[in-house]
Short mmCIF file of N, CA and C in Angstrom, two decimals:
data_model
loop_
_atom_site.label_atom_id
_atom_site.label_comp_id
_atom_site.label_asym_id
_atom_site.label_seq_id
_atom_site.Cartn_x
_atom_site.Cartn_y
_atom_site.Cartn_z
N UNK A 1 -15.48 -15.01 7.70
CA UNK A 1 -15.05 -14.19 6.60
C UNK A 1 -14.98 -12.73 7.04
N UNK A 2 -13.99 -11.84 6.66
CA UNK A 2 -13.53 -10.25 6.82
C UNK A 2 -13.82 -9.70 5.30
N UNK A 3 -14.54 -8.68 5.75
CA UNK A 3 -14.98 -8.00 3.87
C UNK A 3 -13.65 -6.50 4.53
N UNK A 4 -13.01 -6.51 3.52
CA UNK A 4 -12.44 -5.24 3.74
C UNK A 4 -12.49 -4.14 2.62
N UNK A 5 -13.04 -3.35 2.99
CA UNK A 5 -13.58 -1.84 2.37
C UNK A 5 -12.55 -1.28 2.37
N UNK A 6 -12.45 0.08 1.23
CA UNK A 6 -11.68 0.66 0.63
C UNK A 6 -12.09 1.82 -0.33
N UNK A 7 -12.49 3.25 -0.10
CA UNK A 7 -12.91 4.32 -0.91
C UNK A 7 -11.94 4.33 -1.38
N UNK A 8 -11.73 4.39 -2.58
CA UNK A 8 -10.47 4.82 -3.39
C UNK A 8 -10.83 6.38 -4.01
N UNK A 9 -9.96 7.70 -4.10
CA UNK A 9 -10.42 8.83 -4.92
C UNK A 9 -9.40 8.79 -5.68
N UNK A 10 -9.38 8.31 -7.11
CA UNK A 10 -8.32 8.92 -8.14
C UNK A 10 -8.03 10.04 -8.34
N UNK A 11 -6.72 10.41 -9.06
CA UNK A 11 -6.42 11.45 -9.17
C UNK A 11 -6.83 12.23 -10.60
N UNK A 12 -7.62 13.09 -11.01
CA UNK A 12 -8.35 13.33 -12.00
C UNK A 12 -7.78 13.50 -13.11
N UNK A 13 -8.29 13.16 -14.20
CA UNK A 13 -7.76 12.48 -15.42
C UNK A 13 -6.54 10.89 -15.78
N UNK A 14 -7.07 10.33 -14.44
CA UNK A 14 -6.48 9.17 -14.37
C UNK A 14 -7.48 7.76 -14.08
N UNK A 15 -8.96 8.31 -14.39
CA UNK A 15 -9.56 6.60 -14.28
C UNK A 15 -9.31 5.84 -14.97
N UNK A 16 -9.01 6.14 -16.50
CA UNK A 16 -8.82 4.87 -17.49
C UNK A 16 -7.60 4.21 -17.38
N UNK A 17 -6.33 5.02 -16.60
CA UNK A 17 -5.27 4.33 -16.31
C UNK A 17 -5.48 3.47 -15.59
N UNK A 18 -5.99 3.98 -14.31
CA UNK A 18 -6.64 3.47 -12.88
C UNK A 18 -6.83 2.26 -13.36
N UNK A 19 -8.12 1.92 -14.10
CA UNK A 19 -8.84 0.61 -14.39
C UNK A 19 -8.17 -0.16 -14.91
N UNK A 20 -6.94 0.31 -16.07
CA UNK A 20 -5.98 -0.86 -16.86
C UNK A 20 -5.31 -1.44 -15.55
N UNK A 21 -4.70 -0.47 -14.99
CA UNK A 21 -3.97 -1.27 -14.07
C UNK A 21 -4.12 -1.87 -13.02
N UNK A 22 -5.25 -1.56 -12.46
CA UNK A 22 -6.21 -2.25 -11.54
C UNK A 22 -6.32 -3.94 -12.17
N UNK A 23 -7.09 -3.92 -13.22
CA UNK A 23 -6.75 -5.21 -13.87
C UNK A 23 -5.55 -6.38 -14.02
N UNK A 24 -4.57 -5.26 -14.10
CA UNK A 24 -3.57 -6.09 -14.14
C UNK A 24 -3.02 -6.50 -12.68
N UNK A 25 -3.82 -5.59 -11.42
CA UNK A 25 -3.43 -6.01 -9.79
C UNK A 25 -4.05 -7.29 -10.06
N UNK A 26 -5.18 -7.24 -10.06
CA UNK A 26 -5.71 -7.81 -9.59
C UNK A 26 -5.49 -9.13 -9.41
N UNK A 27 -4.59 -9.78 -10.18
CA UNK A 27 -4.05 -11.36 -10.17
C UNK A 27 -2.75 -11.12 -9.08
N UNK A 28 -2.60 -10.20 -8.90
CA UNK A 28 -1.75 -10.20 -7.16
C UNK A 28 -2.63 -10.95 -6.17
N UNK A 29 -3.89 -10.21 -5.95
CA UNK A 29 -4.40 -10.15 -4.74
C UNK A 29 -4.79 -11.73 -5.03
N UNK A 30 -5.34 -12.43 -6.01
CA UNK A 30 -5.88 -13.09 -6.43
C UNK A 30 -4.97 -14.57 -5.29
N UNK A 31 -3.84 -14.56 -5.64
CA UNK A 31 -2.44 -15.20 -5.55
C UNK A 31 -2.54 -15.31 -3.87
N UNK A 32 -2.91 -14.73 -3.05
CA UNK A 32 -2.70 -15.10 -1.60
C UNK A 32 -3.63 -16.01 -0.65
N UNK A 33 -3.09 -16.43 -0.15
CA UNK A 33 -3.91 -17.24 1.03
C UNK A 33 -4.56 -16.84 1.24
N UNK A 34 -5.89 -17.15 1.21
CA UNK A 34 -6.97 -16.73 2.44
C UNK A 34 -7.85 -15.57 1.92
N UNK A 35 -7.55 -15.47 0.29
CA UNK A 35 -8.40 -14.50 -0.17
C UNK A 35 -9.87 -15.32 -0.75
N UNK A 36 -10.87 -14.65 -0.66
CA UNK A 36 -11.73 -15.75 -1.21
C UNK A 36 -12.67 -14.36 -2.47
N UNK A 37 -12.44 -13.24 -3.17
CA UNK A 37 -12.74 -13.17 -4.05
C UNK A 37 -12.92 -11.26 -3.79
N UNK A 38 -12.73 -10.34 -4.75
CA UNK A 38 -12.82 -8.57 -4.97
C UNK A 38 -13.57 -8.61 -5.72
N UNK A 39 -14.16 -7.21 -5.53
CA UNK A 39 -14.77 -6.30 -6.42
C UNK A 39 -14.55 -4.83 -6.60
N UNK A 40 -14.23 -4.22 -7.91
CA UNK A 40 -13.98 -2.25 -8.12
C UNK A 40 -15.47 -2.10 -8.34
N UNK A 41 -16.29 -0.90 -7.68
CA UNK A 41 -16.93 -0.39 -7.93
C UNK A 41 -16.88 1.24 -8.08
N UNK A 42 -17.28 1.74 -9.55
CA UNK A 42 -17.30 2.88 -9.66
C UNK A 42 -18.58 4.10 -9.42
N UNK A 43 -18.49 4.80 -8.74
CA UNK A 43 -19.49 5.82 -8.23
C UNK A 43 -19.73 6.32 -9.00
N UNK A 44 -21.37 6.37 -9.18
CA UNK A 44 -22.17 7.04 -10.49
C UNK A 44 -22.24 8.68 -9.89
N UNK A 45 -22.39 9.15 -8.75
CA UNK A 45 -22.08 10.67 -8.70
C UNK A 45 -20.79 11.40 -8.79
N UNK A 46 -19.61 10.19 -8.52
CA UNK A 46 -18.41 11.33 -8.64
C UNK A 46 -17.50 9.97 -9.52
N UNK A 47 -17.15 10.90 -10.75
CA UNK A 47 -16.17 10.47 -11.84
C UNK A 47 -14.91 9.47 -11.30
N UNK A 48 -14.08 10.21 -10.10
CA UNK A 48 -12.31 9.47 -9.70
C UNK A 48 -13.19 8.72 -8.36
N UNK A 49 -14.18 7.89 -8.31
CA UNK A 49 -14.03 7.35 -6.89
C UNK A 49 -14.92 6.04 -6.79
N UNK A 50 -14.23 4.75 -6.47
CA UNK A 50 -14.10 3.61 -6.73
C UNK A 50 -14.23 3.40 -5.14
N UNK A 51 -15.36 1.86 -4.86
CA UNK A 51 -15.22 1.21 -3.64
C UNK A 51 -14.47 -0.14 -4.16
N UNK A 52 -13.86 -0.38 -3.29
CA UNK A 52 -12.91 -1.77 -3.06
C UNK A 52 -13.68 -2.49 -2.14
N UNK A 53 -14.31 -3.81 -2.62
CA UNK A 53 -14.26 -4.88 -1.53
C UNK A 53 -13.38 -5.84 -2.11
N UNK A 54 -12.83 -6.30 -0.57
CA UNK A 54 -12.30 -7.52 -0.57
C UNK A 54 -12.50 -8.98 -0.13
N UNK A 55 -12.92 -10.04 0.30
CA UNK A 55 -13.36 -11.05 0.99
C UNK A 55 -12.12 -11.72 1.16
N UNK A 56 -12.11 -11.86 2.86
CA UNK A 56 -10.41 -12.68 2.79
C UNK A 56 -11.27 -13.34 3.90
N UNK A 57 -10.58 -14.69 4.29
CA UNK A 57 -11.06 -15.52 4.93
C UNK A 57 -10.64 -14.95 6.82
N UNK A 58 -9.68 -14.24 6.93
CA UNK A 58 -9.62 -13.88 8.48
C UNK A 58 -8.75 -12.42 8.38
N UNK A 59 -8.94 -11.21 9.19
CA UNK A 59 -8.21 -10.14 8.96
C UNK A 59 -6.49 -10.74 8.60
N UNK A 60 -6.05 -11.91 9.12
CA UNK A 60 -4.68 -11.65 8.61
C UNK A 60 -4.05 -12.02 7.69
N UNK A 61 -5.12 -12.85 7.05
CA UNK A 61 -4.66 -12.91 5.48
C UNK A 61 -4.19 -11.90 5.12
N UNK A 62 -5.45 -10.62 4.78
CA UNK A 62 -5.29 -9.38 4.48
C UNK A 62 -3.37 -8.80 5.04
N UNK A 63 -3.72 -8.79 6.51
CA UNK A 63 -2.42 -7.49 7.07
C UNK A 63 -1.37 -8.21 7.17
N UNK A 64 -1.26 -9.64 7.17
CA UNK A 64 -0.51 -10.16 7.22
C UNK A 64 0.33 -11.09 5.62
N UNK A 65 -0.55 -11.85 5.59
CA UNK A 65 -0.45 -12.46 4.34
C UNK A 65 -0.07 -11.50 2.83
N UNK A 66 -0.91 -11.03 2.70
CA UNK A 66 -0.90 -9.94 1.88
C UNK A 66 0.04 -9.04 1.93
N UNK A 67 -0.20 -8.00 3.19
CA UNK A 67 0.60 -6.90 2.81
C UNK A 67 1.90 -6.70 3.13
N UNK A 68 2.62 -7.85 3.53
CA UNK A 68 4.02 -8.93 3.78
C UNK A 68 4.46 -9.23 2.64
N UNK A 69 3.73 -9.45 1.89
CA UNK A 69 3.94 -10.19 0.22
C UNK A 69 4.75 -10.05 -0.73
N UNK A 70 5.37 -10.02 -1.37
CA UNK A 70 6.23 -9.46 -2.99
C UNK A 70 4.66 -9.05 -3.48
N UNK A 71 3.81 -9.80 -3.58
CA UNK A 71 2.77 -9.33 -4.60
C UNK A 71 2.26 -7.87 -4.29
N UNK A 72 2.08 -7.68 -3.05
CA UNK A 72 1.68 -6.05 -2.03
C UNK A 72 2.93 -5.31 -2.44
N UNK A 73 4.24 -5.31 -2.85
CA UNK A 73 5.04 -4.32 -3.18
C UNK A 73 4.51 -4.04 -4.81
N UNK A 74 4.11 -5.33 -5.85
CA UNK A 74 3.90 -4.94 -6.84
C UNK A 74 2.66 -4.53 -7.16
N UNK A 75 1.43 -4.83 -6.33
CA UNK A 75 0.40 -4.11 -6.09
C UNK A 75 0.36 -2.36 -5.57
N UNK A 76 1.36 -1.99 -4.91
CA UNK A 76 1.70 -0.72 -4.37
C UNK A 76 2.02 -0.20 -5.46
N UNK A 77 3.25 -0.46 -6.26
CA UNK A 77 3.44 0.19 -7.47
C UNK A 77 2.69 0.70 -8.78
N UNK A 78 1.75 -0.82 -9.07
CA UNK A 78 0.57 -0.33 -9.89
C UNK A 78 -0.09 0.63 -9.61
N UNK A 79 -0.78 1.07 -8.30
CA UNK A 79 -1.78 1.31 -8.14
C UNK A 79 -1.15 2.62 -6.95
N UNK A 80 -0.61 2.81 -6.06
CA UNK A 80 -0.96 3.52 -4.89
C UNK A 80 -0.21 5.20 -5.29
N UNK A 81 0.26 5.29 -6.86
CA UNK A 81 0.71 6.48 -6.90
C UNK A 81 -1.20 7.05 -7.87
N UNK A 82 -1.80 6.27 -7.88
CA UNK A 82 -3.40 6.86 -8.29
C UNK A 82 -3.93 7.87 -7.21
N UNK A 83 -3.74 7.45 -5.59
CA UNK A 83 -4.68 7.85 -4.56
C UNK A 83 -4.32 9.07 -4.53
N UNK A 84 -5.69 9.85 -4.03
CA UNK A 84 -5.44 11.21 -3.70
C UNK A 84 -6.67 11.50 -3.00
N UNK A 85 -6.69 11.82 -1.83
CA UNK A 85 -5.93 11.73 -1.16
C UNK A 85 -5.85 9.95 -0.11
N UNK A 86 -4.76 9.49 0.30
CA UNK A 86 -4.63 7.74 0.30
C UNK A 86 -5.68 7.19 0.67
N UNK A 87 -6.17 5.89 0.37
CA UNK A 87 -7.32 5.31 1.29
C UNK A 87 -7.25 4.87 2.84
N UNK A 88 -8.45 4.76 3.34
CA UNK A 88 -8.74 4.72 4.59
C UNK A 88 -9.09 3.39 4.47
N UNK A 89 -8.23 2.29 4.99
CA UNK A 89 -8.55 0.35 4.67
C UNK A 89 -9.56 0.42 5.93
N UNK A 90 -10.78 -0.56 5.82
CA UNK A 90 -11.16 -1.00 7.35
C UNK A 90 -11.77 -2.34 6.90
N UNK A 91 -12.15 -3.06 7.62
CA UNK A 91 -12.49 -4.56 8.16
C UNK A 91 -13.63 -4.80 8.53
N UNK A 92 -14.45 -5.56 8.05
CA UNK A 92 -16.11 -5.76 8.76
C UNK A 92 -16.16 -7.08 8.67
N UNK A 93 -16.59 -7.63 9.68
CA UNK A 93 -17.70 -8.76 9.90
C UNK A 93 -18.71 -9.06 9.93
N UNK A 94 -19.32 -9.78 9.83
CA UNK A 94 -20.92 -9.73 9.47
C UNK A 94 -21.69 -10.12 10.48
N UNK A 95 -22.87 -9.22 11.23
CA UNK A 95 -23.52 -9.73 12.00
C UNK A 95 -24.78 -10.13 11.51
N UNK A 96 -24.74 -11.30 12.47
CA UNK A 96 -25.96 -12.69 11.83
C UNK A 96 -27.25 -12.05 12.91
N UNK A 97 -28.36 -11.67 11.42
CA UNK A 97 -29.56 -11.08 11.98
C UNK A 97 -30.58 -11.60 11.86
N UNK A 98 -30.27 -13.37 12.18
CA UNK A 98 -31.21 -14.65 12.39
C UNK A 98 -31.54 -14.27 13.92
#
């Protein structure tokens, strides 16, 4: 499994938009191969700034699967005129500390 992280900073006076439409992404991402489940989290010290995880089963679900997609053009539209300034995507794996 690939968790892929995502600081999001909204653009101010736009979280409650942010969140409607976030909602309504979210059955994009939902829709692809190899995703196995997200979460928005909102930062209790700063108002516009949201972490994104994602759980996809191998990075290319994500870069491939995904952002190849019709659903990633209508995911772009909802959502990517919010960022300010854009997010920084990255990829982690989990090291086993058995």
């Amino acid at each position: 499994m690939i968790l892929e992280a995502a600081m999001l900073q909204v653009k101010p006076g736009l979280a409650g938009q942010f969140e409607q439409s976030f909602k309504e992404a979210s059955v994009l991402i939902a829709s692809i191969e190899g995703y196995l489940g997200h979460e928005l989290q909102h930062c209790l010290e700063d108002d516009h700034k949201y972490l994104l995880l994602v759980k996809w089963r191998n990075l290319e679900d994500h870069t491939v699967g995904f952002r190849e997609s019709g659903q990633y053009q209508e995911w772009k539209a909802l959502l990517h005129h919010y960022y300010s300034p854009f997010p920084v995507v990255e990829h982690f794996a989990r090291i086993n500390l058995e």
